[in-house]
PDB file of C-alpha atoms in Angstrom:
ATOM      1  CA  MET A   1      88.140 -89.906 -64.791  1.00  0.00           C
ATOM      2  CA  GLU A   2      87.161 -93.093 -66.565  1.00  0.00           C
ATOM      3  CA  SER A   3      90.581 -94.694 -65.966  1.00  0.00           C
ATOM      4  CA  LYS A   4      90.322 -94.022 -62.211  1.00  0.00           C
ATOM      5  CA  SER A   5      87.034 -95.884 -61.932  1.00  0.00           C
ATOM      6  CA  ARG A   6      88.355 -98.729 -64.082  1.00  0.00           C
ATOM      7  CA  ARG A   7      91.479 -98.906 -61.907  1.00  0.00           C
ATOM      8  CA  SER A   8      89.454 -98.959 -58.676  1.00  0.00           C
ATOM      9  CA  PHE A   9      87.123-101.631 -60.146  1.00  0.00           C
ATOM     10  CA  LEU A  10      90.056-103.861 -61.144  1.00  0.00           C
ATOM     11  CA  THR A  11      91.688-103.310 -57.741  1.00  0.00           C
ATOM     12  CA  ARG A  12      88.506-104.448 -55.999  1.00  0.00           C
ATOM     13  CA  VAL A  13      88.065-107.475 -58.258  1.00  0.00           C
ATOM     14  CA  ILE A  14      91.684-108.582 -57.797  1.00  0.00           C
ATOM     15  CA  GLY A  15      91.435-107.957 -54.038  1.00  0.00           C
ATOM     16  CA  GLY A  16      88.218-110.008 -53.878  1.00  0.00           C
ATOM     17  CA  VAL A  17      89.746-112.902 -55.821  1.00  0.00           C
ATOM     18  CA  LEU A  18      92.861-112.897 -53.609  1.00  0.00           C
ATOM     19  CA  GLY A  19      90.716-112.661 -50.471  1.00  0.00           C
ATOM     20  CA  LEU A  20      88.537-115.549 -51.618  1.00  0.00           C
ATOM     21  CA  GLY A  21      91.656-117.605 -52.387  1.00  0.00           C
ATOM     22  CA  PHE A  22      93.074-116.872 -48.930  1.00  0.00           C
ATOM     23  CA  VAL A  23      89.824-117.794 -47.149  1.00  0.00           C
ATOM     24  CA  SER A  24      89.396-121.023 -49.147  1.00  0.00           C
ATOM     25  CA  THR A  25      93.002-121.985 -48.374  1.00  0.00           C
ATOM     26  CA  ALA A  26      92.802-121.092 -44.682  1.00  0.00           C
ATOM     27  CA  TRP A  27      89.337-122.602 -44.029  1.00  0.00           C
ATOM     28  CA  PRO A  28      90.463-126.271 -43.637  1.00  0.00           C
ATOM     29  CA  TYR A  29      93.116-125.227 -41.121  1.00  0.00           C
ATOM     30  CA  VAL A  30      90.652-123.159 -39.117  1.00  0.00           C
ATOM     31  CA  ARG A  31      88.056-125.974 -39.272  1.00  0.00           C
ATOM     32  CA  SER A  32      90.593-128.506 -37.976  1.00  0.00           C
ATOM     33  CA  LEU A  33      90.725-126.578 -34.699  1.00  0.00           C
ATOM     34  CA  PHE A  34      87.133-127.684 -34.041  1.00  0.00           C
ATOM     35  CA  PRO A  35      86.997-131.487 -34.506  1.00  0.00           C
ATOM     36  CA  ASN A  36      83.761-133.339 -35.180  1.00  0.00           C
ATOM     37  CA  VAL A  37      82.491-135.195 -32.145  1.00  0.00           C
ATOM     38  CA  LEU A  38      80.352-138.245 -32.775  1.00  0.00           C
ATOM     39  CA  TYR A  39      78.510-139.429 -29.704  1.00  0.00           C
ATOM     40  CA  GLU A  40      77.995-143.175 -29.701  1.00  0.00           C
ATOM     41  CA  PRO A  41      75.462-144.913 -27.504  1.00  0.00           C
ATOM     42  CA  PRO A  42      76.866-146.535 -24.353  1.00  0.00           C
ATOM     43  CA  GLN A  43      78.438-149.945 -24.925  1.00  0.00           C
ATOM     44  CA  ARG A  44      76.712-151.309 -21.821  1.00  0.00           C
ATOM     45  CA  PHE A  45      72.917-151.114 -21.901  1.00  0.00           C
ATOM     46  CA  LYS A  46      69.723-152.656 -20.571  1.00  0.00           C
ATOM     47  CA  ALA A  47      67.984-154.778 -23.192  1.00  0.00           C
ATOM     48  CA  GLY A  48      64.780-155.398 -21.214  1.00  0.00           C
ATOM     49  CA  PRO A  49      63.332-157.930 -18.780  1.00  0.00           C
ATOM     50  CA  PRO A  50      64.146-161.589 -19.581  1.00  0.00           C
ATOM     51  CA  GLY A  51      60.424-162.352 -19.863  1.00  0.00           C
ATOM     52  CA  ASN A  52      60.135-159.988 -22.837  1.00  0.00           C
ATOM     53  CA  PHE A  53      62.406-162.194 -24.961  1.00  0.00           C
ATOM     54  CA  SER A  54      60.620-165.010 -26.744  1.00  0.00           C
ATOM     55  CA  GLU A  55      62.136-168.423 -27.301  1.00  0.00           C
ATOM     56  CA  GLY A  56      64.640-168.285 -30.165  1.00  0.00           C
ATOM     57  CA  THR A  57      66.263-165.164 -31.587  1.00  0.00           C
ATOM     58  CA  THR A  58      65.575-161.481 -30.948  1.00  0.00           C
ATOM     59  CA  PHE A  59      67.471-158.817 -32.897  1.00  0.00           C
ATOM     60  CA  LEU A  60      68.029-155.419 -31.254  1.00  0.00           C
ATOM     61  CA  GLU A  61      68.435-153.351 -34.415  1.00  0.00           C
ATOM     62  CA  ASP A  62      69.554-150.088 -32.794  1.00  0.00           C
ATOM     63  CA  ARG A  63      72.361-151.946 -30.954  1.00  0.00           C
ATOM     64  CA  ARG A  64      73.112-154.512 -33.703  1.00  0.00           C
ATOM     65  CA  VAL A  65      73.086-157.480 -31.354  1.00  0.00           C
ATOM     66  CA  PHE A  66      71.165-160.780 -31.360  1.00  0.00           C
ATOM     67  CA  ILE A  67      69.823-162.167 -28.071  1.00  0.00           C
ATOM     68  CA  PHE A  68      69.215-165.915 -28.121  1.00  0.00           C
ATOM     69  CA  ARG A  69      66.926-167.563 -25.610  1.00  0.00           C
ATOM     70  CA  LYS A  70      66.597-171.282 -25.040  1.00  0.00           C
ATOM     71  CA  GLY A  71      64.473-172.045 -21.999  1.00  0.00           C
ATOM     72  CA  ASN A  72      65.984-170.084 -19.137  1.00  0.00           C
ATOM     73  CA  THR A  73      69.406-169.552 -20.787  1.00  0.00           C
ATOM     74  CA  PHE A  74      70.465-166.505 -22.777  1.00  0.00           C
ATOM     75  CA  HIS A  75      73.455-165.494 -24.875  1.00  0.00           C
ATOM     76  CA  ALA A  76      74.260-162.463 -27.053  1.00  0.00           C
ATOM     77  CA  ILE A  77      76.006-162.475 -30.451  1.00  0.00           C
ATOM     78  CA  SER A  78      77.118-159.370 -32.307  1.00  0.00           C
ATOM     79  CA  GLY A  79      75.237-158.492 -35.481  1.00  0.00           C
ATOM     80  CA  VAL A  80      78.291-156.733 -36.955  1.00  0.00           C
ATOM     81  CA  CYS A  81      80.093-158.592 -39.752  1.00  0.00           C
ATOM     82  CA  THR A  82      83.811-158.944 -39.065  1.00  0.00           C
ATOM     83  CA  HIS A  83      84.674-158.133 -42.682  1.00  0.00           C
ATOM     84  CA  LEU A  84      83.616-154.484 -43.105  1.00  0.00           C
ATOM     85  CA  GLY A  85      81.062-153.906 -40.351  1.00  0.00           C
ATOM     86  CA  CYS A  86      77.778-154.451 -42.194  1.00  0.00           C
ATOM     87  CA  THR A  87      74.787-155.703 -40.198  1.00  0.00           C
ATOM     88  CA  VAL A  88      74.243-159.442 -40.633  1.00  0.00           C
ATOM     89  CA  LYS A  89      70.798-161.033 -40.958  1.00  0.00           C
ATOM     90  CA  PHE A  90      69.728-164.244 -39.240  1.00  0.00           C
ATOM     91  CA  ALA A  91      68.221-166.829 -41.602  1.00  0.00           C
ATOM     92  CA  PRO A  92      66.476-169.634 -39.671  1.00  0.00           C
ATOM     93  CA  TYR A  93      66.388-173.138 -41.126  1.00  0.00           C
ATOM     94  CA  GLN A  94      63.066-174.849 -41.938  1.00  0.00           C
ATOM     95  CA  LYS A  95      64.098-177.562 -39.495  1.00  0.00           C
ATOM     96  CA  PRO A  96      67.226-177.790 -37.291  1.00  0.00           C
ATOM     97  CA  LYS A  97      70.383-179.330 -38.763  1.00  0.00           C
ATOM     98  CA  LYS A  98      73.164-181.234 -37.014  1.00  0.00           C
ATOM     99  CA  ARG A  99      76.411-179.209 -37.106  1.00  0.00           C
ATOM    100  CA  THR A 100      79.889-179.997 -35.876  1.00  0.00           C
ATOM    101  CA  VAL A 101      81.962-176.905 -35.202  1.00  0.00           C
ATOM    102  CA  ARG A 102      85.282-176.998 -33.343  1.00  0.00           C
ATOM    103  CA  GLY A 103      84.693-180.606 -32.377  1.00  0.00           C
ATOM    104  CA  LEU A 104      81.268-179.970 -30.820  1.00  0.00           C
ATOM    105  CA  THR A 105      78.089-181.327 -32.379  1.00  0.00           C
ATOM    106  CA  TYR A 106      74.902-179.366 -31.816  1.00  0.00           C
ATOM    107  CA  GLU A 107      71.533-178.669 -33.418  1.00  0.00           C
ATOM    108  CA  ALA A 108      71.789-175.528 -35.580  1.00  0.00           C
ATOM    109  CA  LYS A 109      68.665-173.392 -35.918  1.00  0.00           C
ATOM    110  CA  GLY A 110      69.923-171.124 -38.731  1.00  0.00           C
ATOM    111  CA  GLU A 111      72.780-169.038 -40.161  1.00  0.00           C
ATOM    112  CA  PHE A 112      73.884-165.434 -40.255  1.00  0.00           C
ATOM    113  CA  HIS A 113      74.265-163.891 -43.738  1.00  0.00           C
ATOM    114  CA  CYS A 114      76.037-160.619 -44.505  1.00  0.00           C
ATOM    115  CA  PRO A 115      74.193-158.835 -47.331  1.00  0.00           C
ATOM    116  CA  CYS A 116      77.191-156.675 -48.301  1.00  0.00           C
ATOM    117  CA  HIS A 117      79.827-159.186 -49.409  1.00  0.00           C
ATOM    118  CA  GLY A 118      78.301-162.612 -48.839  1.00  0.00           C
ATOM    119  CA  SER A 119      79.985-163.747 -45.626  1.00  0.00           C
ATOM    120  CA  LYS A 120      78.155-166.529 -43.796  1.00  0.00           C
ATOM    121  CA  PHE A 121      78.323-167.590 -40.169  1.00  0.00           C
ATOM    122  CA  TYR A 122      76.872-170.580 -38.329  1.00  0.00           C
ATOM    123  CA  ASP A 123      74.275-169.716 -35.702  1.00  0.00           C
ATOM    124  CA  GLU A 124      76.958-169.799 -33.006  1.00  0.00           C
ATOM    125  CA  GLY A 125      78.992-167.188 -34.908  1.00  0.00           C
ATOM    126  CA  THR A 126      81.735-169.205 -36.643  1.00  0.00           C
ATOM    127  CA  ASN A 127      82.484-167.907 -40.152  1.00  0.00           C
ATOM    128  CA  PHE A 128      82.352-170.526 -42.904  1.00  0.00           C
ATOM    129  CA  ALA A 129      81.971-168.628 -46.209  1.00  0.00           C
ATOM    130  CA  GLY A 130      82.898-165.290 -47.713  1.00  0.00           C
ATOM    131  CA  PRO A 131      85.595-162.768 -46.840  1.00  0.00           C
ATOM    132  CA  ALA A 132      84.914-162.406 -43.084  1.00  0.00           C
ATOM    133  CA  PRO A 133      88.248-163.019 -41.294  1.00  0.00           C
ATOM    134  CA  ARG A 134      86.867-163.841 -37.821  1.00  0.00           C
ATOM    135  CA  PRO A 135      83.775-165.275 -36.147  1.00  0.00           C
ATOM    136  CA  LEU A 136      81.065-162.984 -34.787  1.00  0.00           C
ATOM    137  CA  SER A 137      81.708-161.736 -31.245  1.00  0.00           C
ATOM    138  CA  TRP A 138      79.863-163.062 -28.217  1.00  0.00           C
ATOM    139  CA  HIS A 139      79.063-160.513 -25.511  1.00  0.00           C
ATOM    140  CA  PRO A 140      78.407-161.024 -21.792  1.00  0.00           C
ATOM    141  CA  LEU A 141      74.918-160.732 -20.350  1.00  0.00           C
ATOM    142  CA  GLU A 142      73.957-160.185 -16.743  1.00  0.00           C
ATOM    143  CA  ILE A 143      70.859-159.349 -14.744  1.00  0.00           C
ATOM    144  CA  SER A 144      70.628-155.809 -13.368  1.00  0.00           C
ATOM    145  CA  PRO A 145      70.266-155.955  -9.560  1.00  0.00           C
ATOM    146  CA  GLU A 146      68.090-152.800  -9.554  1.00  0.00           C
ATOM    147  CA  ASP A 147      65.282-153.875 -11.870  1.00  0.00           C
ATOM    148  CA  GLY A 148      66.034-157.420 -13.094  1.00  0.00           C
ATOM    149  CA  GLN A 149      66.607-156.447 -16.737  1.00  0.00           C
ATOM    150  CA  LEU A 150      69.108-158.133 -19.068  1.00  0.00           C
ATOM    151  CA  VAL A 151      72.265-156.028 -19.382  1.00  0.00           C
ATOM    152  CA  VAL A 152      74.457-156.436 -22.492  1.00  0.00           C
ATOM    153  CA  ASP A 153      78.075-155.244 -22.529  1.00  0.00           C
ATOM    154  CA  LEU A 154      79.268-154.755 -26.122  1.00  0.00           C
ATOM    155  CA  SER A 155      82.715-153.599 -24.969  1.00  0.00           C
ATOM    156  CA  LYS A 156      83.633-157.106 -23.773  1.00  0.00           C
ATOM    157  CA  GLU A 157      83.751-160.510 -25.421  1.00  0.00           C
ATOM    158  CA  VAL A 158      83.150-163.919 -23.884  1.00  0.00           C
ATOM    159  CA  SER A 159      83.805-167.489 -25.023  1.00  0.00           C
ATOM    160  CA  ARG A 160      81.307-169.344 -27.198  1.00  0.00           C
ATOM    161  CA  ASP A 161      80.195-171.605 -24.378  1.00  0.00           C
ATOM    162  CA  TYR A 162      78.995-168.642 -22.277  1.00  0.00           C
ATOM    163  CA  ARG A 163      75.340-168.770 -21.217  1.00  0.00           C
ATOM    164  CA  LEU A 164      73.423-166.677 -18.700  1.00  0.00           C
ATOM    165  CA  VAL A 165      71.001-168.831 -16.715  1.00  0.00           C
ATOM    166  CA  VAL A 166      68.029-166.919 -15.309  1.00  0.00           C
TER     167      VAL A 166
END
């Protein structure tokens, strides 16, 4: 009688171990039938009325984009480092400096610094230090005809001389 119960116990243990092995082997295949879906925010969004943006730089943290305002002109520069995608920080100068980039001389108000790997960009987005392979992207702005808000389109890029005049 004792050997029957021992035999049934060992049969159940071996069956459980084999079953567990089968489930752990099959689980990744079953899980792959149901892919993860990550919903990203729309690439085109309303940033707010132009009057809400003060002179200088405004960073929209949830969208990782900088909106620059000078008088009645606006432009948008990506806050995503072109090296590995970290969020850059804008470091304003104590006083403006004369810069010549791509043959154009202008008054620079600050620099972008990437905290991850030390890339640096002039305030118009051109990379000048660190491992970043490309300049920061410029994105188009427009005014929404419905409510007059600034609309940023992160899915498109524009040239560095682009300005929206309001």
